[in-house]
Amino acid sequence: MGDTPPILRDDTKFASGKIAIFQYAAVALFLYLISGFWLLQVRDPEYYSEQADRNRIKSLPILAPRGKILDRDGRVVVDNHAAFTLILSRENLKESHLYPIAQGLDLDYERLQRRLASFRSRARYEPIIVKDELTPGELAFVEAHRDPDTFPEMELIPSFRRLYPDNGVGAHLIGYVGEISESELNLAEFARYNQGDVIGKAGLERQYNDILMGVDGQRRVVVDNRGRHREVIAMKPAVPGKSLQITLDLDLQVVAELAMENRKGAVVALDPRNGEVLALVSTPAYDPNKFAGRIRSDDWRLLLNNPDVPLLNRAIQAQLAPGSTIKPFIALAALETGAIDDSFRVYCNGGATFYGRYFKCHVRGGHGMVDLHKGITQSCDVFFYHVGNRTGIDAIARYAREAGFGSKTGIDLTSEAEGVVPSSEWKMRNFRQRWHAGETISVAIGQGALTVTPLQLAYAFGGLAMGGVWHRPHLVRDPNRQERPRFAQINPANAAKVVAGLYGVVNEGGTGVRAHLPGISVCGKTGTAQLASNELLRSSTLGQTLKDNAWFVGFAPCESPEIVVAALYESGEHGNVAAPIVRDVIKAYFDKKARQSQARMLAEARRAVPQVGPVRP
């Protein structure tokens, strides 16, 4: 009767177990709170104080405008225009908001997600730029939805968008800007930049990025618990990028672009007296304005898949056979080495046999008796077959390299190509084969393994026209620049003989008469370069796609040159069709020079006339 009922004993054990669990939980909670207090007040008070500040203080970037690009006359070639950029504040960002934001701003949702993921390793207070230039409709969407109750993560900041010339004028030499990529972040030249920065990607924009790019500022604002701005507490103004004045003459650039309209190729105009680039054209071009924000995937895909390769800067990257434009340098090498002299003559009857193979001249009936002057003027292949055979490949290679072929000119643009100057050593190094004398015959007329760029041709002819003085091509004027020209040890008399032949090409019924200009002595050389043998072209459908390339290089005046122009017209078939392109650029140069001279004379005349005031009684 005095024993506790079994049920009551079980209830007491159950209650005491629950009390023990509660006590343990209470102790654990107390220890957790104590450890948290210790972290906040003892171990990392500065860190948690900073985190608390960030909950009420927001940092917003002030984007710096890039420097302008001006032509040689001070005219603006590349400018900026004001725009609004949308950023997402990651402190308020909700994943569920991404899809409606992407829809409202015409953004690719998956691309936006990937962009967000790329910032996950960065500090949360760093904003993410998601769109560079908003249309009026997109601005209206942001203004209507960025309140604290809808999409508080959206922030609008003033920005500047690059404004390039219309129709892609100067696209390849100017380049374009874009957001730095993961691979570029690993390059030494971009070591000081961060993810999300907009940098120069090509052309002058890349070459002089550090000068053109400014330093972003920062605005710190106090926000309430709903993300609304209450007060600006600090402001670090942005530092704009420096402007860049280049040697380009915008008038000549436009004339050259118009001359190349609907054609594939390149034009380069230099001042041989100092190496300044007056015009640099590559066609087809692209519109850099499409890159000024973030280029659309469809636009990028069209550029990459275009068979005409509009992203290729043909002026400095196209490595092609020069055809007969190499003949002046073959002649110079022969004269310098003594392989030929003034008495050397060849009879051309339309072709000649060398080492068991028959080589044709471009004139079927031949040129008759040919000396050096006529050989250059009429571009006789048979004459230069003999000259090249006498001179030898290694002597040709030595003087070709002296003229600037086979190596970069050093122009201040990225990705310049070197071209190829073949020699016996070159063939052994690259193919482990000996050079055959028969191969020299093709090189002597600018075929075979020999390749050049349009810039190299302009540079080489400029040095020849100056009597063996070469100035490095450059696009930016630097008053502190002290670079010395490169001198070649060539006989001025030999150079004069070659230049006399180049005068005959244009002015004595030669192959380049279409470059003739009344009152201006123009020297030049045509070139027609095969991409495949005529027999192959006639016997296949390739004939329509592998037509000969047309070259022409000219300079003026012949006696004391001020401008040298090289033109490549791909698939132009005959060098004489490239001659008018060069003629138009040279004419534009001297027409402008005459106008400027006339304007100066008029201004001086006005200053010389005494100012007569009103007569007083």
Coordinates of C-alpha atoms in Angstrom, one line a residue:
M1 CA 0.0 0.0 0.0
G2 CA 3.0 2.4 0.6
D3 CA 4.7 1.7 -2.7
T4 CA 4.5 4.4 -5.5
P5 CA 2.4 3.3 -8.4
P6 CA 4.5 2.3 -11.5
I7 CA 2.9 5.0 -13.6
L8 CA 3.8 7.8 -11.2
R9 CA 7.4 6.6 -11.1
D10 CA 7.6 6.7 -14.9
D11 CA 6.2 10.3 -15.0
T12 CA 8.8 11.5 -12.5
K13 CA 11.7 10.0 -14.5
F14 CA 10.3 11.6 -17.7
A15 CA 10.0 15.0 -16.1
S16 CA 13.5 14.9 -14.6
G17 CA 14.8 14.0 -18.1
K18 CA 13.1 17.0 -19.7
I19 CA 14.5 19.3 -17.0
A20 CA 18.0 18.0 -17.6
I21 CA 17.7 18.7 -21.4
F22 CA 16.4 22.2 -20.7
Q23 CA 19.3 22.9 -18.3
Y24 CA 21.8 21.7 -20.9
A25 CA 20.2 23.8 -23.6
A26 CA 20.1 26.9 -21.4
V27 CA 23.9 26.4 -20.6
A28 CA 24.7 26.0 -24.3
L29 CA 22.7 29.1 -25.2
F30 CA 24.4 31.1 -22.4
L31 CA 27.9 29.9 -23.6
Y32 CA 26.9 30.9 -27.2
L33 CA 25.9 34.3 -26.2
I34 CA 29.0 34.8 -24.1
S35 CA 31.2 33.7 -27.0
G36 CA 29.4 36.1 -29.4
F37 CA 29.8 38.9 -26.9
W38 CA 33.5 38.1 -26.6
L39 CA 33.9 38.1 -30.4
L40 CA 32.1 41.5 -30.7
Q41 CA 33.7 43.3 -27.8
V42 CA 37.1 41.6 -27.3
R43 CA 38.6 39.8 -30.3
D44 CA 37.3 41.6 -33.5
P45 CA 35.6 44.8 -32.4
E46 CA 36.9 46.8 -35.4
Y47 CA 35.7 44.2 -37.9
Y48 CA 32.2 44.0 -36.6
S49 CA 32.0 47.8 -36.2
E50 CA 32.9 48.1 -39.9
Q51 CA 30.3 45.5 -40.8
A52 CA 27.7 47.4 -38.8
D53 CA 28.7 50.7 -40.5
R54 CA 28.1 49.1 -43.9
N55 CA 24.6 48.3 -43.0
R56 CA 23.9 52.0 -42.8
I57 CA 26.6 53.5 -45.1
K58 CA 26.6 52.7 -48.8
S59 CA 29.5 53.3 -51.2
L60 CA 28.6 54.3 -54.8
P61 CA 31.2 54.6 -57.5
I62 CA 31.6 57.9 -59.5
L63 CA 32.8 56.7 -62.9
A64 CA 35.6 58.7 -64.5
P65 CA 35.4 59.6 -68.2
R66 CA 38.1 58.4 -70.5
G67 CA 40.3 60.9 -72.2
K68 CA 39.3 62.2 -75.7
I69 CA 41.3 61.3 -78.8
L70 CA 42.1 64.2 -81.1
D71 CA 43.6 64.3 -84.6
R72 CA 46.7 66.3 -85.6
D73 CA 44.6 69.5 -86.1
G74 CA 43.0 69.2 -82.6
R75 CA 39.6 67.9 -83.9
V76 CA 37.8 65.4 -81.7
V77 CA 37.9 61.9 -83.1
V78 CA 36.7 60.0 -80.1
D79 CA 34.5 61.6 -77.4
N80 CA 32.2 60.6 -74.5
H81 CA 28.6 61.3 -74.0
A82 CA 26.6 61.3 -70.7
A83 CA 24.6 58.3 -69.9
F84 CA 23.2 56.4 -66.9
T85 CA 24.6 53.1 -65.7
L86 CA 22.6 50.6 -63.6
I87 CA 24.3 48.8 -60.8
L88 CA 23.0 46.2 -58.4
S89 CA 23.8 46.6 -54.7
R90 CA 24.6 43.2 -53.4
E91 CA 23.7 44.1 -49.8
N92 CA 20.0 44.3 -50.8
L93 CA 20.1 41.8 -53.6
K94 CA 17.5 39.0 -53.7
E95 CA 17.8 36.1 -56.1
S96 CA 14.1 36.2 -56.8
H97 CA 14.4 39.7 -58.2
L98 CA 16.9 38.8 -60.9
Y99 CA 14.4 37.4 -63.4
P100 CA 12.0 40.4 -63.4
I101 CA 14.9 42.8 -63.5
A102 CA 16.4 41.0 -66.5
Q103 CA 13.0 41.1 -68.3
G104 CA 12.5 44.8 -67.6
L105 CA 15.9 45.8 -68.9
D106 CA 16.1 43.4 -71.9
L107 CA 19.0 41.4 -70.3
D108 CA 19.8 37.8 -70.8
Y109 CA 18.7 36.1 -67.5
E110 CA 21.3 33.4 -67.6
R111 CA 24.1 35.8 -68.5
L112 CA 23.0 38.0 -65.6
Q113 CA 23.2 35.0 -63.2
R114 CA 26.7 34.2 -64.5
R115 CA 27.8 37.8 -63.9
L116 CA 26.4 37.7 -60.4
A117 CA 28.2 34.4 -59.7
S118 CA 31.5 35.9 -60.9
F119 CA 31.3 38.4 -58.1
R120 CA 30.6 36.0 -55.3
S121 CA 34.2 35.9 -54.1
R122 CA 34.3 39.7 -53.9
A123 CA 33.3 41.9 -50.9
R124 CA 29.5 42.3 -50.7
Y125 CA 29.7 46.1 -50.6
E126 CA 31.1 46.1 -54.2
P127 CA 28.3 46.9 -56.6
I128 CA 27.8 45.0 -59.9
I129 CA 27.4 47.0 -63.1
V130 CA 24.8 45.3 -65.2
K131 CA 24.0 47.8 -67.9
D132 CA 26.1 50.7 -69.2
E133 CA 23.6 52.9 -71.1
L134 CA 19.9 52.8 -70.4
T135 CA 17.3 53.8 -72.9
P136 CA 14.5 56.2 -71.9
G137 CA 12.2 53.1 -71.5
E138 CA 14.7 51.3 -69.3
L139 CA 15.2 54.4 -67.2
A140 CA 11.5 54.6 -66.7
F141 CA 11.4 51.0 -65.6
V142 CA 14.2 51.6 -63.0
E143 CA 12.6 54.7 -61.6
A144 CA 9.3 53.0 -61.2
H145 CA 10.7 49.9 -59.5
R146 CA 13.8 50.8 -57.5
D147 CA 11.8 51.8 -54.3
P148 CA 12.5 49.9 -51.1
D149 CA 9.4 47.7 -51.5
T150 CA 10.1 46.5 -55.0
F151 CA 13.7 46.2 -56.2
P152 CA 15.9 48.1 -53.6
E153 CA 19.1 46.6 -55.1
M154 CA 18.8 48.8 -58.3
E155 CA 20.9 51.9 -58.3
L156 CA 21.4 54.5 -61.1
I157 CA 24.7 56.3 -61.4
P158 CA 25.8 58.9 -64.0
S159 CA 28.4 57.6 -66.4
F160 CA 30.1 58.3 -69.7
R161 CA 29.9 56.2 -72.8
R162 CA 32.5 56.2 -75.6
L163 CA 31.3 58.0 -78.8
Y164 CA 33.2 56.8 -81.9
P165 CA 32.9 58.2 -85.5
D166 CA 30.0 57.0 -87.6
N167 CA 30.4 54.3 -90.2
G168 CA 33.5 52.8 -88.5
V169 CA 35.9 55.5 -89.6
G170 CA 39.3 54.8 -88.1
A171 CA 37.9 51.7 -86.3
H172 CA 41.0 49.6 -86.5
L173 CA 43.5 52.2 -85.5
I174 CA 41.3 53.6 -82.7
G175 CA 40.1 50.3 -81.4
Y176 CA 37.3 50.0 -78.8
V177 CA 36.7 49.5 -75.1
G178 CA 35.0 46.7 -73.1
E179 CA 34.8 45.1 -69.7
I180 CA 38.0 43.4 -68.6
S181 CA 37.9 39.6 -69.0
E182 CA 39.1 36.9 -66.7
S183 CA 42.1 36.1 -69.0
E184 CA 43.0 39.8 -69.2
L185 CA 43.0 40.1 -65.4
N186 CA 46.0 37.7 -65.4
L187 CA 48.0 39.9 -67.8
A188 CA 50.8 42.1 -66.4
E189 CA 49.6 45.2 -68.4
F190 CA 46.2 45.0 -66.5
A191 CA 47.6 44.1 -63.1
R192 CA 46.2 47.2 -61.4
Y193 CA 42.6 46.8 -62.7
N194 CA 39.7 44.9 -61.2
Q195 CA 36.8 42.9 -62.3
G196 CA 34.1 45.0 -63.9
D197 CA 36.5 47.8 -65.1
V198 CA 36.2 49.0 -68.6
I199 CA 39.5 49.0 -70.5
G200 CA 40.8 49.5 -74.0
K201 CA 40.6 46.2 -75.9
A202 CA 42.2 47.1 -79.3
G203 CA 44.0 49.8 -81.2
L204 CA 45.0 53.1 -79.5
E205 CA 42.4 52.5 -76.8
R206 CA 44.5 49.5 -75.7
Q207 CA 47.9 50.8 -76.5
Y208 CA 47.4 54.0 -74.5
N209 CA 44.8 52.7 -72.0
D210 CA 46.7 53.8 -68.9
I211 CA 46.7 57.4 -70.2
L212 CA 43.1 57.5 -71.5
M213 CA 41.6 55.7 -68.5
G214 CA 40.8 57.9 -65.5
V215 CA 40.4 57.0 -61.8
D216 CA 36.9 56.4 -60.5
G217 CA 35.8 58.3 -57.5
Q218 CA 33.4 57.3 -54.7
R219 CA 30.3 58.7 -52.9
R220 CA 29.4 57.4 -49.5
V221 CA 25.8 57.9 -48.4
V222 CA 23.9 57.1 -45.3
V223 CA 20.9 54.8 -45.9
D224 CA 18.1 53.8 -43.6
N225 CA 17.0 50.3 -42.8
R226 CA 15.0 50.2 -46.0
G227 CA 17.9 51.3 -48.2
R228 CA 16.8 54.8 -48.8
H229 CA 19.5 57.5 -49.1
R230 CA 19.5 60.0 -46.2
E231 CA 22.8 61.9 -46.4
V232 CA 26.0 62.1 -48.3
I233 CA 28.9 61.9 -45.8
A234 CA 31.9 61.7 -48.1
M235 CA 32.8 62.4 -51.7
K236 CA 36.0 61.5 -53.6
P237 CA 35.7 63.0 -57.0
A238 CA 36.7 61.1 -60.1
V239 CA 39.9 61.9 -62.0
P240 CA 39.2 62.1 -65.8
G241 CA 41.5 60.4 -68.2
K242 CA 44.0 62.5 -70.2
S243 CA 43.3 63.4 -73.8
L244 CA 45.5 62.0 -76.5
Q245 CA 46.5 63.9 -79.7
I246 CA 47.5 61.6 -82.5
T247 CA 49.2 62.2 -85.9
L248 CA 46.2 61.1 -87.9
D249 CA 44.8 63.6 -90.4
L250 CA 41.1 63.1 -90.3
D251 CA 40.6 64.6 -93.8
L252 CA 43.0 62.1 -95.3
Q253 CA 41.5 59.2 -93.3
V254 CA 38.1 60.0 -94.7
V255 CA 39.3 60.3 -98.2
A256 CA 41.1 56.9 -97.9
E257 CA 38.0 55.3 -96.4
L258 CA 35.9 56.5 -99.3
A259 CA 38.4 55.3 -101.8
M260 CA 38.2 51.8 -100.2
E261 CA 34.4 51.8 -100.0
N262 CA 33.0 48.4 -100.9
R263 CA 36.5 47.0 -101.3
K264 CA 38.5 44.7 -99.1
G265 CA 42.0 45.8 -98.3
A266 CA 44.0 48.5 -96.6
V267 CA 45.6 52.0 -97.0
V268 CA 48.5 53.4 -95.0
A269 CA 49.8 57.0 -95.4
L270 CA 53.0 58.1 -93.7
D271 CA 55.1 61.2 -93.5
P272 CA 58.5 59.7 -94.4
R273 CA 60.3 62.7 -92.8
N274 CA 59.3 61.7 -89.3
G275 CA 57.3 58.5 -89.4
E276 CA 53.9 60.1 -88.5
V277 CA 50.9 58.1 -89.6
L278 CA 48.6 60.3 -91.5
A279 CA 46.0 57.7 -92.4
L280 CA 45.5 54.0 -91.6
V281 CA 42.5 52.2 -93.1
S282 CA 41.4 48.5 -93.1
T283 CA 38.3 47.4 -94.8
P284 CA 35.8 46.0 -94.2
A285 CA 35.6 47.6 -90.8
Y286 CA 33.3 47.3 -87.8
D287 CA 31.3 49.8 -85.7
P288 CA 33.2 50.4 -82.4
N289 CA 30.1 52.0 -81.0
K290 CA 28.6 48.5 -80.6
F291 CA 31.4 47.8 -78.1
A292 CA 31.0 51.0 -76.2
G293 CA 28.6 49.4 -73.8
R294 CA 28.6 45.6 -73.6
I295 CA 28.3 44.2 -77.1
R296 CA 25.3 41.9 -77.7
S297 CA 26.1 38.2 -78.3
D298 CA 24.4 38.3 -81.7
D299 CA 26.5 41.2 -82.9
W300 CA 29.7 39.5 -81.6
R301 CA 28.8 36.3 -83.3
L302 CA 28.2 38.0 -86.6
L303 CA 31.6 39.7 -86.4
L304 CA 33.4 36.4 -85.6
N305 CA 31.6 34.4 -88.3
N306 CA 32.0 37.1 -91.1
P307 CA 34.1 35.5 -93.9
D308 CA 35.7 38.9 -94.6
V309 CA 37.1 39.0 -91.1
P310 CA 36.3 42.7 -90.3
L311 CA 38.1 42.4 -86.9
L312 CA 41.4 41.9 -88.8
N313 CA 43.5 45.0 -89.1
R314 CA 44.8 44.4 -92.6
A315 CA 47.0 47.5 -92.5
I316 CA 49.3 45.8 -89.9
Q317 CA 48.3 42.2 -89.8
A318 CA 47.6 41.1 -93.5
Q319 CA 50.7 39.1 -94.5
L320 CA 50.6 38.8 -98.3
A321 CA 52.8 38.4 -101.3
P322 CA 53.8 42.0 -102.4
G323 CA 54.0 41.2 -106.1
S324 CA 56.0 43.7 -108.2
T325 CA 56.1 46.3 -105.4
I326 CA 59.2 44.4 -104.2
K327 CA 61.1 45.0 -107.5
P328 CA 62.6 48.4 -106.5
F329 CA 64.3 46.6 -103.5
I330 CA 65.5 43.7 -105.7
A331 CA 67.1 46.3 -108.0
L332 CA 68.7 48.1 -105.1
A333 CA 70.1 44.9 -103.7
A334 CA 71.5 44.0 -107.2
L335 CA 73.1 47.5 -107.6
E336 CA 74.6 47.5 -104.0
T337 CA 76.1 44.0 -104.4
G338 CA 77.4 44.7 -107.9
A339 CA 75.3 41.9 -109.4
I340 CA 74.2 44.4 -112.1
D341 CA 75.5 47.8 -113.3
D342 CA 74.2 50.5 -115.7
S343 CA 75.1 48.5 -118.7
F344 CA 73.1 45.4 -117.7
R345 CA 70.3 44.6 -120.2
V346 CA 68.0 41.7 -120.8
Y347 CA 65.9 40.8 -123.9
C348 CA 62.3 40.0 -123.0
N349 CA 60.3 38.0 -125.5
G350 CA 57.5 37.0 -123.1
G351 CA 59.3 34.6 -120.8
A352 CA 62.5 32.8 -119.8
T353 CA 63.7 29.4 -118.7
F354 CA 65.5 28.9 -115.4
Y355 CA 66.6 25.6 -113.9
G356 CA 64.4 23.6 -116.3
R357 CA 61.2 25.6 -115.7
Y358 CA 59.7 28.3 -118.0
F359 CA 58.7 31.6 -116.3
K360 CA 56.3 33.9 -118.1
C361 CA 56.3 37.7 -118.2
H362 CA 53.0 39.5 -117.5
V363 CA 53.2 40.9 -121.1
R364 CA 52.7 38.0 -123.4
G365 CA 54.6 39.5 -126.4
G366 CA 57.5 40.7 -124.1
H367 CA 59.1 44.1 -123.6
G368 CA 62.0 43.7 -126.0
M369 CA 65.4 45.0 -124.8
V370 CA 65.1 46.1 -121.2
D371 CA 67.5 48.0 -118.9
L372 CA 67.1 49.0 -115.2
H373 CA 64.9 52.0 -115.9
K374 CA 62.6 50.3 -118.3
G375 CA 62.5 47.2 -116.1
I376 CA 61.1 49.2 -113.2
T377 CA 58.9 51.5 -115.3
Q378 CA 57.3 48.6 -117.3
S379 CA 57.6 46.1 -114.4
C380 CA 59.2 43.5 -116.7
D381 CA 59.2 40.1 -115.0
V382 CA 61.9 38.6 -117.2
F383 CA 64.3 41.4 -116.4
F384 CA 63.8 40.8 -112.6
Y385 CA 64.1 37.0 -113.1
H386 CA 67.6 37.6 -114.3
V387 CA 68.4 40.2 -111.7
G388 CA 67.2 38.0 -108.8
N389 CA 69.1 35.0 -110.2
R390 CA 72.3 37.1 -110.3
T391 CA 71.9 38.6 -106.9
G392 CA 71.0 35.4 -104.9
I393 CA 68.4 34.9 -102.2
D394 CA 70.7 35.8 -99.2
A395 CA 71.7 39.2 -100.6
I396 CA 68.1 39.9 -101.5
A397 CA 67.1 38.9 -97.9
R398 CA 69.8 41.1 -96.4
Y399 CA 68.6 44.2 -98.2
A400 CA 64.9 43.4 -97.8
R401 CA 65.4 43.2 -94.0
E402 CA 67.4 46.5 -94.2
A403 CA 64.3 48.1 -95.8
G404 CA 62.1 46.9 -92.9
F405 CA 60.6 43.7 -94.3
G406 CA 60.5 40.5 -92.2
S407 CA 60.2 42.4 -88.8
K408 CA 57.8 44.6 -87.0
T409 CA 58.1 48.3 -87.8
G410 CA 57.4 49.1 -84.1
I411 CA 54.3 51.1 -84.7
D412 CA 52.4 52.0 -81.4
L413 CA 49.6 49.5 -82.1
T414 CA 49.3 45.9 -80.7
S415 CA 49.4 42.7 -82.7
E416 CA 51.5 43.9 -85.6
A417 CA 52.6 41.1 -87.9
E418 CA 56.2 40.5 -89.0
G419 CA 55.8 39.1 -92.5
V420 CA 58.3 36.7 -94.0
V421 CA 61.6 37.3 -95.8
P422 CA 62.9 33.9 -97.0
S423 CA 66.6 33.0 -97.2
S424 CA 68.7 29.8 -97.2
E425 CA 69.0 30.1 -93.4
W426 CA 65.3 30.7 -93.0
K427 CA 64.4 27.6 -95.0
M428 CA 66.8 25.4 -93.1
R429 CA 65.6 26.6 -89.7
N430 CA 61.9 26.2 -90.5
F431 CA 61.8 23.3 -92.9
R432 CA 65.2 21.5 -92.5
Q433 CA 65.7 21.8 -96.3
R434 CA 68.2 23.5 -98.5
W435 CA 67.2 26.5 -100.6
H436 CA 66.9 25.8 -104.3
A437 CA 68.1 28.5 -106.8
G438 CA 64.9 28.2 -108.7
E439 CA 62.9 29.5 -105.7
T440 CA 64.8 32.8 -106.0
I441 CA 63.1 33.4 -109.4
S442 CA 59.7 33.7 -107.8
V443 CA 60.9 35.8 -104.9
A444 CA 62.4 38.3 -107.4
I445 CA 59.0 39.3 -108.5
G446 CA 57.4 39.3 -105.1
Q447 CA 55.9 35.8 -105.1
G448 CA 57.0 32.6 -103.3
A449 CA 57.4 32.6 -99.6
L450 CA 57.9 36.4 -99.4
T451 CA 55.1 38.2 -97.5
V452 CA 54.7 41.7 -96.3
T453 CA 52.1 44.0 -94.6
P454 CA 50.8 47.3 -96.1
L455 CA 52.5 49.2 -93.3
Q456 CA 55.8 47.6 -94.1
L457 CA 55.5 48.6 -97.7
A458 CA 54.8 52.2 -96.9
Y459 CA 57.6 52.2 -94.4
A460 CA 60.1 50.6 -96.8
F461 CA 59.2 53.0 -99.7
G462 CA 59.5 56.0 -97.3
G463 CA 63.0 55.0 -96.3
L464 CA 64.0 54.4 -100.0
A465 CA 62.5 57.8 -101.0
M466 CA 64.5 59.5 -98.2
G467 CA 67.8 58.0 -99.5
G468 CA 68.1 55.3 -96.9
V469 CA 66.7 57.0 -93.8
W470 CA 63.9 55.2 -92.0
H471 CA 61.7 56.7 -89.2
R472 CA 59.6 54.4 -87.0
P473 CA 55.9 54.8 -87.8
H474 CA 54.0 56.2 -84.9
L475 CA 50.5 57.5 -84.1
V476 CA 50.9 59.7 -81.1
R477 CA 52.7 63.0 -81.0
D478 CA 55.1 63.2 -78.0
P479 CA 57.1 66.4 -77.6
N480 CA 59.7 64.6 -75.5
R481 CA 60.2 61.9 -78.1
Q482 CA 63.9 61.7 -79.0
E483 CA 64.0 58.5 -81.1
R484 CA 66.6 58.6 -83.7
P485 CA 66.0 57.5 -87.3
R486 CA 67.6 54.3 -88.7
F487 CA 70.2 54.8 -91.4
A488 CA 71.1 52.2 -94.0
Q489 CA 74.5 52.2 -95.7
I490 CA 73.3 52.4 -99.3
N491 CA 74.9 54.3 -102.1
P492 CA 72.7 57.5 -102.8
A493 CA 73.4 57.1 -106.5
N494 CA 71.9 53.6 -106.5
A495 CA 68.8 54.8 -104.6
A496 CA 68.5 57.7 -107.1
K497 CA 68.5 55.3 -110.0
V498 CA 65.7 53.3 -108.5
V499 CA 63.6 56.4 -107.7
A500 CA 64.0 57.5 -111.3
G501 CA 62.4 54.3 -112.4
L502 CA 59.6 54.9 -109.9
Y503 CA 59.0 58.3 -111.5
G504 CA 58.8 56.6 -114.9
V505 CA 56.1 54.2 -113.6
V506 CA 53.7 57.1 -113.1
N507 CA 54.9 59.8 -115.5
E508 CA 56.5 58.0 -118.5
G509 CA 53.8 55.7 -119.6
G510 CA 54.6 53.0 -117.0
T511 CA 52.2 50.6 -115.3
G512 CA 51.1 53.3 -112.8
V513 CA 49.9 56.2 -115.0
R514 CA 46.6 56.3 -113.2
A515 CA 48.4 57.8 -110.2
H516 CA 49.5 60.8 -112.2
L517 CA 48.7 64.2 -110.8
P518 CA 49.2 67.5 -112.8
G519 CA 51.6 69.8 -111.1
I520 CA 52.8 67.1 -108.5
S521 CA 55.6 64.7 -109.2
V522 CA 54.4 61.3 -108.0
C523 CA 56.6 58.3 -107.9
G524 CA 55.2 54.8 -107.4
K525 CA 55.1 51.1 -108.1
T526 CA 52.3 48.7 -109.1
G527 CA 52.1 45.2 -107.9
T528 CA 49.9 42.2 -108.9
A529 CA 50.2 39.2 -106.5
Q530 CA 48.8 35.8 -107.3
L531 CA 47.2 33.7 -104.6
A532 CA 47.3 30.6 -106.8
S533 CA 48.6 29.6 -110.2
N534 CA 46.7 30.8 -113.2
E535 CA 46.3 27.2 -114.4
L536 CA 44.7 26.2 -111.1
L537 CA 42.3 29.2 -111.2
R538 CA 41.3 28.5 -114.8
S539 CA 40.6 24.8 -114.1
S540 CA 38.6 25.2 -110.9
T541 CA 35.8 27.3 -109.3
L542 CA 38.5 29.0 -107.2
G543 CA 39.0 31.5 -109.9
Q544 CA 36.2 33.7 -108.5
T545 CA 37.5 33.6 -104.9
L546 CA 41.2 33.7 -105.4
K547 CA 41.7 36.6 -107.8
D548 CA 45.1 38.4 -107.8
N549 CA 45.7 41.1 -105.2
A550 CA 46.4 44.6 -106.4
W551 CA 49.0 46.8 -104.8
F552 CA 50.2 50.3 -105.4
V553 CA 52.7 52.3 -103.4
G554 CA 53.4 56.0 -104.2
F555 CA 55.1 59.0 -102.7
A556 CA 55.4 62.7 -103.6
P557 CA 57.1 64.9 -104.4
C558 CA 59.7 62.6 -105.8
E559 CA 62.6 65.0 -105.1
S560 CA 61.7 65.7 -101.4
P561 CA 58.9 63.4 -100.3
E562 CA 56.3 64.6 -97.8
I563 CA 53.9 61.6 -98.0
V564 CA 54.0 58.0 -98.9
V565 CA 50.9 55.9 -99.4
A566 CA 50.5 52.1 -99.8
A567 CA 47.2 50.6 -100.9
L568 CA 46.2 46.9 -101.0
Y569 CA 43.1 46.0 -102.9
E570 CA 42.4 42.3 -102.3
S571 CA 41.1 40.5 -105.4
G572 CA 41.7 43.7 -107.4
E573 CA 43.4 41.6 -110.1
H574 CA 45.7 44.3 -111.4
G575 CA 48.0 46.7 -109.6
N576 CA 46.9 49.7 -111.8
V577 CA 43.4 49.6 -110.2
A578 CA 45.0 50.4 -106.8
A579 CA 46.8 53.4 -108.2
P580 CA 43.8 55.8 -108.1
I581 CA 43.4 55.0 -104.4
V582 CA 46.9 56.3 -103.7
R583 CA 46.4 59.2 -106.1
D584 CA 43.3 60.4 -104.3
V585 CA 45.0 60.4 -100.9
I586 CA 48.1 62.2 -102.2
K587 CA 45.9 64.8 -104.0
A588 CA 43.9 65.4 -100.8
Y589 CA 47.1 66.0 -98.9
F590 CA 48.4 68.6 -101.3
D591 CA 45.0 70.2 -101.8
K592 CA 44.7 70.7 -98.0
K593 CA 48.3 72.0 -97.8
A594 CA 47.5 74.6 -100.5
R595 CA 44.3 75.7 -98.7
Q596 CA 46.3 76.1 -95.4
S597 CA 49.0 78.0 -97.2
Q598 CA 46.5 80.3 -98.8
A599 CA 44.7 80.9 -95.5
R600 CA 48.1 81.8 -93.8
M601 CA 48.9 84.2 -96.6
L602 CA 45.5 85.9 -96.3
A603 CA 45.9 86.2 -92.5
E604 CA 49.4 87.7 -92.9
A605 CA 48.1 90.2 -95.5
R606 CA 45.3 91.3 -93.1
R607 CA 47.8 91.8 -90.3
A608 CA 50.1 93.8 -92.6
V609 CA 47.3 96.3 -93.6
P610 CA 47.2 99.2 -91.1
Q611 CA 43.9 99.5 -89.3
V612 CA 42.3 102.9 -90.2
G613 CA 40.1 104.3 -87.5
P614 CA 37.2 106.8 -88.0
V615 CA 38.3 110.3 -89.2
R616 CA 37.6 112.9 -86.5
P617 CA 36.9 116.5 -87.5

